Tab-separated table of C-alpha atoms and ligand atoms in Angstrom:
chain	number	residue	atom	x	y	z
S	1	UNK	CA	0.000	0.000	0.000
S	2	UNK	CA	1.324	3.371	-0.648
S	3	UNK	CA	1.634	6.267	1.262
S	4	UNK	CA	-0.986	8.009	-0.027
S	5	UNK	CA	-3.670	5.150	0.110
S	6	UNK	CA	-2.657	5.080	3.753
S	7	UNK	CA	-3.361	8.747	4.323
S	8	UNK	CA	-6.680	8.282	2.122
S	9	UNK	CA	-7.857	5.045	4.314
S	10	UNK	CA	-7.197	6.845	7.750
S	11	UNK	CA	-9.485	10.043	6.917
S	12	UNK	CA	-12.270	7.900	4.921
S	13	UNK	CA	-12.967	6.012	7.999
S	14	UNK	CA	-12.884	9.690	10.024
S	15	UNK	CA	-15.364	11.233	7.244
S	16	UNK	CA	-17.905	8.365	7.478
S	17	UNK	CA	-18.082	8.925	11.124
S	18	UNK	CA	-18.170	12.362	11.116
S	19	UNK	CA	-20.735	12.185	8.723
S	20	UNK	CA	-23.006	10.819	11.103
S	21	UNK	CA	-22.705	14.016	13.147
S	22	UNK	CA	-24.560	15.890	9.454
S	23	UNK	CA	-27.220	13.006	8.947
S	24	UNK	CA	-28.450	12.839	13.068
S	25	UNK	CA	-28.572	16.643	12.904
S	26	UNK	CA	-30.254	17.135	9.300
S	27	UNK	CA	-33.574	18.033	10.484
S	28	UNK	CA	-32.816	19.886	13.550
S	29	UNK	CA	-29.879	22.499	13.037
S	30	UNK	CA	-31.550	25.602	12.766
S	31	UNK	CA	-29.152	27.479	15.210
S	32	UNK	CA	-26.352	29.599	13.261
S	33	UNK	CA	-24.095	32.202	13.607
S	34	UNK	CA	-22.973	34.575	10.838
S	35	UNK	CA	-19.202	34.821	9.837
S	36	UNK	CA	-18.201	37.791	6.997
S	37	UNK	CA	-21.951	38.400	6.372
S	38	UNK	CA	-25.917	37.417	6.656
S	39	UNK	CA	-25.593	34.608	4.524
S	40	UNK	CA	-22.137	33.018	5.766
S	41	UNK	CA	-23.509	30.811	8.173
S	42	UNK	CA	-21.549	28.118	10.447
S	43	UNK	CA	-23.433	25.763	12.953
S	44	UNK	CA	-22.085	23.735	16.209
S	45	UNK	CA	-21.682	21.007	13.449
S	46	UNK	CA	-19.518	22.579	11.532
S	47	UNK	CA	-17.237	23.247	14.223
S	48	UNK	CA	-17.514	19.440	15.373
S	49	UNK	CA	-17.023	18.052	12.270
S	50	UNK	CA	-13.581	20.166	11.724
S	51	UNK	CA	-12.494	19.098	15.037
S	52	UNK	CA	-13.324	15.723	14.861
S	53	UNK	CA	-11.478	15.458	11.415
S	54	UNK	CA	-8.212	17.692	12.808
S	55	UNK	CA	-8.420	15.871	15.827
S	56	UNK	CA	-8.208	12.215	14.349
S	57	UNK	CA	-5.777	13.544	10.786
S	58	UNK	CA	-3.376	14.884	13.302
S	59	UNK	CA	-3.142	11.867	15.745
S	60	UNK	CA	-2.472	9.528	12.843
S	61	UNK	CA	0.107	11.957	11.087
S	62	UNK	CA	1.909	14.345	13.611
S	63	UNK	CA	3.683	16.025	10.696
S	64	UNK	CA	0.999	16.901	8.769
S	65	UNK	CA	-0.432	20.310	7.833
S	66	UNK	CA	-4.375	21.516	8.150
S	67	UNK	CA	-6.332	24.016	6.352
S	68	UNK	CA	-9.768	23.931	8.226
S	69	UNK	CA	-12.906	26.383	7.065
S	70	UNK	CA	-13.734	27.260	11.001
S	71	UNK	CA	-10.036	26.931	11.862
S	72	UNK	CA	-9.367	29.963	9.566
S	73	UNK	CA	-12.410	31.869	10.329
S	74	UNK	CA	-11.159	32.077	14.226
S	75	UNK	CA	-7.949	33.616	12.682
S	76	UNK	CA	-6.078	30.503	11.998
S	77	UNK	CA	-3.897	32.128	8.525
S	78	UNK	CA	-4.413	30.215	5.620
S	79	UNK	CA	-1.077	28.360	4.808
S	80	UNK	CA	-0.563	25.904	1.943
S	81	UNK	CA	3.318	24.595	2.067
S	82	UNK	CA	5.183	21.495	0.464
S	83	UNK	CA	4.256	19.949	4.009
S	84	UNK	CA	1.107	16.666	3.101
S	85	UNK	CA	-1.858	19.655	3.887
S	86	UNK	CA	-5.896	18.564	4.704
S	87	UNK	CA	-7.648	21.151	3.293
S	88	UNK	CA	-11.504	20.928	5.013
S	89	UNK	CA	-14.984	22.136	4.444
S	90	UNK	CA	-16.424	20.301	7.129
S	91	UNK	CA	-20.164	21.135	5.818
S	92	UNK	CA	-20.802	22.707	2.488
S	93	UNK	CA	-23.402	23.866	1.881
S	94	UNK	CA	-24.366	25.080	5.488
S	95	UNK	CA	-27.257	27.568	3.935
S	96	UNK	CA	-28.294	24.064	2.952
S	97	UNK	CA	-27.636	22.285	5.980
S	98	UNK	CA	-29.705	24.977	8.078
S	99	UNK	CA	-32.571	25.172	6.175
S	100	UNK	CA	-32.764	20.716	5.549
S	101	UNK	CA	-31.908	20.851	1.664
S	102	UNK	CA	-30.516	17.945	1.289
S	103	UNK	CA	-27.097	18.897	-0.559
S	104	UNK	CA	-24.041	19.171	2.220
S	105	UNK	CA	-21.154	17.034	2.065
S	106	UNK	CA	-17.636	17.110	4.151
S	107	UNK	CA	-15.244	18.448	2.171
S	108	UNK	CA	-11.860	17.220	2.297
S	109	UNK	CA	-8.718	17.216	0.507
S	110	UNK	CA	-4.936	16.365	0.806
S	111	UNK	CA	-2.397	18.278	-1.089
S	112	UNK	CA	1.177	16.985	-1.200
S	113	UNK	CA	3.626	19.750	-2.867
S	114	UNK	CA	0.603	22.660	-3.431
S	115	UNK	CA	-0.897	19.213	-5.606
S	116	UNK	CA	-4.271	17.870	-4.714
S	117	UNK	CA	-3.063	14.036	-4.608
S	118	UNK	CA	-6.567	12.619	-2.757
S	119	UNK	CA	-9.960	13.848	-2.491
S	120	UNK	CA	-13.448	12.592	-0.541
S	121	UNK	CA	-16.232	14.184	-0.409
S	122	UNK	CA	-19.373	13.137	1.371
S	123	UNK	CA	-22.766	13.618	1.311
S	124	UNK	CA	-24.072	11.236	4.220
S	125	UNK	CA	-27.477	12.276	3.606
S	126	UNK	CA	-28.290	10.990	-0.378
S	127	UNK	CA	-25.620	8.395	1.015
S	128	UNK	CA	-23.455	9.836	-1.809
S	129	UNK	CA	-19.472	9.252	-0.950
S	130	UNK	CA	-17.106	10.862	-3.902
S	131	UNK	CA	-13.867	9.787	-3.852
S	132	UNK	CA	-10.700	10.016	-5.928
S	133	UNK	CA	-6.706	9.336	-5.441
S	134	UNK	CA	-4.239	10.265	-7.672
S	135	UNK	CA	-3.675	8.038	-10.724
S	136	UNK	CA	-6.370	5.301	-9.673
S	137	UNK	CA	-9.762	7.027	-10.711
S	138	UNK	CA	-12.675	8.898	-9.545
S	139	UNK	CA	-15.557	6.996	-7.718
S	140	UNK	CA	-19.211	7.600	-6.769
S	141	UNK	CA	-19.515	5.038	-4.113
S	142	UNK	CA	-18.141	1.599	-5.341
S	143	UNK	CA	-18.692	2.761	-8.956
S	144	UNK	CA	-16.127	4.393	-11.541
S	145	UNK	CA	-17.221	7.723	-12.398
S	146	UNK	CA	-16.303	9.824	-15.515
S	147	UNK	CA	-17.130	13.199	-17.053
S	148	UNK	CA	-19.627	13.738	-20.132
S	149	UNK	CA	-17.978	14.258	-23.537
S	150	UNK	CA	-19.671	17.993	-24.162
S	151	UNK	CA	-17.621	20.027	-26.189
S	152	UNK	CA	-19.366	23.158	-26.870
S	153	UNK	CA	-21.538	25.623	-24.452
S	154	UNK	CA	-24.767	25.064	-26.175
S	155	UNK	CA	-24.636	21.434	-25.450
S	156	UNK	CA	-23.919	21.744	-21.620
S	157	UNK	CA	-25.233	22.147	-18.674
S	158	UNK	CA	-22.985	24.601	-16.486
S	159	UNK	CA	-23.341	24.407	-12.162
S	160	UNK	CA	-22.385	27.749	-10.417
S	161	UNK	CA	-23.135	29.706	-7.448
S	162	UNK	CA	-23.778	33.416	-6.354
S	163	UNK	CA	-21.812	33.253	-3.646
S	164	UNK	CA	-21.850	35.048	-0.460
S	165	UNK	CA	-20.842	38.788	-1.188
S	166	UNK	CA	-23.681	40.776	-2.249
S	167	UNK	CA	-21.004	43.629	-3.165
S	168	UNK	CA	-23.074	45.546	-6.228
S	169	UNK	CA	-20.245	45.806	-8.038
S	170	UNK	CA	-19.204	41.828	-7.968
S	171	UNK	CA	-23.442	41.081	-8.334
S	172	UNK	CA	-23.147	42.813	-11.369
S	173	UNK	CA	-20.655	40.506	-13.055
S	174	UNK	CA	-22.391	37.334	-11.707
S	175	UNK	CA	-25.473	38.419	-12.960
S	176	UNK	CA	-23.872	39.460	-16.336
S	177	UNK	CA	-22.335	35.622	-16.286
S	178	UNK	CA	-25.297	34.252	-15.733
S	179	UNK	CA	-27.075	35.935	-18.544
S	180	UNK	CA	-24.288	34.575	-21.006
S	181	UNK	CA	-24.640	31.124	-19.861
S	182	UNK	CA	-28.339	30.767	-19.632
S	183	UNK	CA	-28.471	32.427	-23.514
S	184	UNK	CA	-25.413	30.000	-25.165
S	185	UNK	CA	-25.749	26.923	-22.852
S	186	UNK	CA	-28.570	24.392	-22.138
S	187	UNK	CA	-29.056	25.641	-18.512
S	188	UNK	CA	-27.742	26.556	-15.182
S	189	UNK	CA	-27.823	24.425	-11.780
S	190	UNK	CA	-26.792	25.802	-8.536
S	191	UNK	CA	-27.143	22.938	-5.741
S	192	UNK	CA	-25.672	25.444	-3.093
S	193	UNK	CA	-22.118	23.516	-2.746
S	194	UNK	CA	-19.197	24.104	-4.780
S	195	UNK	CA	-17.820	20.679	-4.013
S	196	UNK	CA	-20.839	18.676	-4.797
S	197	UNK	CA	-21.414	21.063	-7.915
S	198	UNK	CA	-17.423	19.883	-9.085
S	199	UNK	CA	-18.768	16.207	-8.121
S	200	UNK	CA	-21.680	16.558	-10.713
S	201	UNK	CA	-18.745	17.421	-13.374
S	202	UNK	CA	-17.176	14.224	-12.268
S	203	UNK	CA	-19.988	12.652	-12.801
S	204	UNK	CA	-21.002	13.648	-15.986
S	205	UNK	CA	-24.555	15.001	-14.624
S	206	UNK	CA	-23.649	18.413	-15.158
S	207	UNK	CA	-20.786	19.814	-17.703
S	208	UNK	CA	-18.765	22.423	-16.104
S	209	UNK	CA	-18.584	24.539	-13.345
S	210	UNK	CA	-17.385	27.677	-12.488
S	211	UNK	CA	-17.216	30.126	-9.322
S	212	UNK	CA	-15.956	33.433	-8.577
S	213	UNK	CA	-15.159	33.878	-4.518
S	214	UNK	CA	-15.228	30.505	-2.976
S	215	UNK	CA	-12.026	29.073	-0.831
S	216	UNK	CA	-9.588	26.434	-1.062
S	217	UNK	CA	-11.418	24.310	1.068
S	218	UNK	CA	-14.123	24.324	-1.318
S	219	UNK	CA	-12.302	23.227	-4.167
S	220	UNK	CA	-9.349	21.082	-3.107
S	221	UNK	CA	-11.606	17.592	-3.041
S	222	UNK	CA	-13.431	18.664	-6.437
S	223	UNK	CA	-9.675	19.608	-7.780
S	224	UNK	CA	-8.573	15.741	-8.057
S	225	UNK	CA	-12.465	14.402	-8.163
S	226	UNK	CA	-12.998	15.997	-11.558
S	227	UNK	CA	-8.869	15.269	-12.901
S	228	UNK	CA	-9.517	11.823	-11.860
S	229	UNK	CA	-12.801	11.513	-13.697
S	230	UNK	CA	-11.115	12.449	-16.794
S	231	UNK	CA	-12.148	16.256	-16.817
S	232	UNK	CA	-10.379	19.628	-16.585
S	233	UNK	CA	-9.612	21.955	-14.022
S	234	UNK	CA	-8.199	25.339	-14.232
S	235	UNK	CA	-8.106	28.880	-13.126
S	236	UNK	CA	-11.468	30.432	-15.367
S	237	UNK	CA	-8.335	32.855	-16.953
S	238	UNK	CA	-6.989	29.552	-18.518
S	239	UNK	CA	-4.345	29.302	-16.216
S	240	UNK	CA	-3.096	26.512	-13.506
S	241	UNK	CA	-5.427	26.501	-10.844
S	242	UNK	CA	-4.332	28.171	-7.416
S	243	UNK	CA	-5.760	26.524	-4.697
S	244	UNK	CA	-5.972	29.873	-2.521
S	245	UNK	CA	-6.426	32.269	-5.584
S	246	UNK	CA	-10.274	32.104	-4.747
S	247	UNK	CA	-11.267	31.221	-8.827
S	248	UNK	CA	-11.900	28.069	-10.101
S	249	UNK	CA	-13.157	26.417	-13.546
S	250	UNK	CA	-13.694	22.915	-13.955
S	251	UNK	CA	-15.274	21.355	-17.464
S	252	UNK	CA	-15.687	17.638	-18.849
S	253	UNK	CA	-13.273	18.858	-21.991
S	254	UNK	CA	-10.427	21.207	-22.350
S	255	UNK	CA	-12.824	22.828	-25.351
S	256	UNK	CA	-15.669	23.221	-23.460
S	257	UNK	CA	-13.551	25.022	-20.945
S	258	UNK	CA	-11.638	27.286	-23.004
S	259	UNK	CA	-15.335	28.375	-24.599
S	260	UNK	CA	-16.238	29.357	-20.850
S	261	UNK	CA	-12.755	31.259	-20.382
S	262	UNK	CA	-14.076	33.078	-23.584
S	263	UNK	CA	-17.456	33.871	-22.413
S	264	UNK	CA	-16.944	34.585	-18.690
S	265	UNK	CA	-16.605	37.940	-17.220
S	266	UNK	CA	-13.479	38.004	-14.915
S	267	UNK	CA	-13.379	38.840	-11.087
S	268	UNK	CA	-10.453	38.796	-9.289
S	269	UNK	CA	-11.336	38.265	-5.611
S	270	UNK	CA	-8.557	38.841	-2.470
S	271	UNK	CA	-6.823	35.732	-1.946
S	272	UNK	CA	-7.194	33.592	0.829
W	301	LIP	C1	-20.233	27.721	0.409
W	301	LIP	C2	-20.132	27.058	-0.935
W	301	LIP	C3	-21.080	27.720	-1.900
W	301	LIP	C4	-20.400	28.989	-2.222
W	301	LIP	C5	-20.196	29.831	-1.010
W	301	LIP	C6	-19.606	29.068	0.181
W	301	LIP	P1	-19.963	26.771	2.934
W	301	LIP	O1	-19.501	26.976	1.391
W	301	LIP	O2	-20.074	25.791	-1.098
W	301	LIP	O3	-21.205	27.004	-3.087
W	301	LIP	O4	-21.132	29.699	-3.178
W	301	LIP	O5	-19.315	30.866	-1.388
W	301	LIP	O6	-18.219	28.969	0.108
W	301	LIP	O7	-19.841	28.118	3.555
W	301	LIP	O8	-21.358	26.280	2.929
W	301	LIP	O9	-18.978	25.826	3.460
């Protein structure tokens, strides 16, 4: 077994059990607080789910680096290094979570050299476990998962979010984006989680996706998922991806993806 199917067994059997602490509380989390605005929520599960995860990852593998989503928001800085990092959503989706639709997964992702090299992410409840490792495949489940073979924008379906700024000027250019896809594509899906919207690229149930804003904790998973499953990844300039540049395009073709670097209107958010 290699090293990095050792790292990948240690936190599956962590997620599954922390992903009891989403599917007990599905019905019944109503109680929030609010981090950078209205809409940026986090609930005591969030925070328990982090822990739980940072808690067990860092017993297992002293050495090893974390990037957590509550970690950071208590002022933890946001450090990617050579060093193996875990780079965790522990829900997202939480607007989801709190109002009991049904699309929140753990989020988590190891990067080895700035590289996403393993990737789970878990939806305990649709019971839908994503997972991917470098060079062996993405997986929905038991099953091998692979993109769709759309080339061009009028044949796909595109997932993307809003968000949580409301900043005019930024609504302006998602708004503007949206009008461009919804004219030259088949449609737009937002389920309200960047990492299970990347999963439905990996999947082949939607085409691309793209988002303007989100974090590395987001993405990291959905980085390898979607690679794995035979699709594209990229900043939505054209570029390499940065984990912590905020940006991130993912597409079941490098054609499709280069038509949605053409059509896209550009934001360049702070960096994590
Ligand atoms: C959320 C995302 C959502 C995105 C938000 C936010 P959270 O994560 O998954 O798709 O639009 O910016 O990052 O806060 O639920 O973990």
């Amino acid at each position: 077994m290699g090293e990095i199917d050792r790292y990948f067994d240690a936190a599956l059997s962590l997620v599954k059990s922390a992903g009891n602490l989403i599917s007990e509380h599905v019905d019944g989390c109503k109680i929030f607080e609010r981090k950078s605005c209205d809409i940026d929520l986090v609930t005591e599960i969030d925070k328990k789910v982090e822990e739980t995860l940072i808690g067990g990852l860092s017993k297992e593998f002293p050495d090893h680096k974390f990037i957590g989503e509550e970690s950071v928001a208590g002022g933890a800085k946001c450090e990617l290094t050579d060093a193996p990092t875990w780079i965790i959503d522990p829900v997202d989706g939480t607007l989801n979570f709190v109002h009991g639709f049904p699309h929140s997964c753990i989020s988590l992702g190891l990067a080895i050299n700035k590289e996403c090299v393993a990737g789970i992410i878990y939806n305990p409840i649709l019971k839908q476990l994503f997972t991917a490792k470098k060079g062996q495949g993405a997986f929905l489940n038991d099953r091998r998962i692979h993109v769709s073979d759309i080339t061009e924008l009028r044949n796909a379906l595109v997932a993307f979010e809003v968000g949580t700024s409301r900043d005019e000027e930024r609504c302006k250019v998602v708004f503007e984006n949206f009008k461009r896809i919804v004219t030259k594509g088949h449609g737009l899906r937002a389920l309200g989680s960047a990492a299970l919207n990347m999963a439905m690229v990996a999947m082949g149930g939607a085409d691309a996706n793209f988002e303007f804003g989100i974090h590395a904790w987001d993405i990291a998973a959905g980085d390898i998922l979607v690679r794995e499953a035979g699709g594209v990844c990229m900043d939505p300039s054209g570029k390499p991806l940065d984990l912590l540049s905020r940006r991130v395009l993912c597409a079941s073709t490098p054609q499709l993806a280069q038509e949605l670097v053409e059509t896209l209107v550009q934001i360049y958010p702070e960096r994590d």
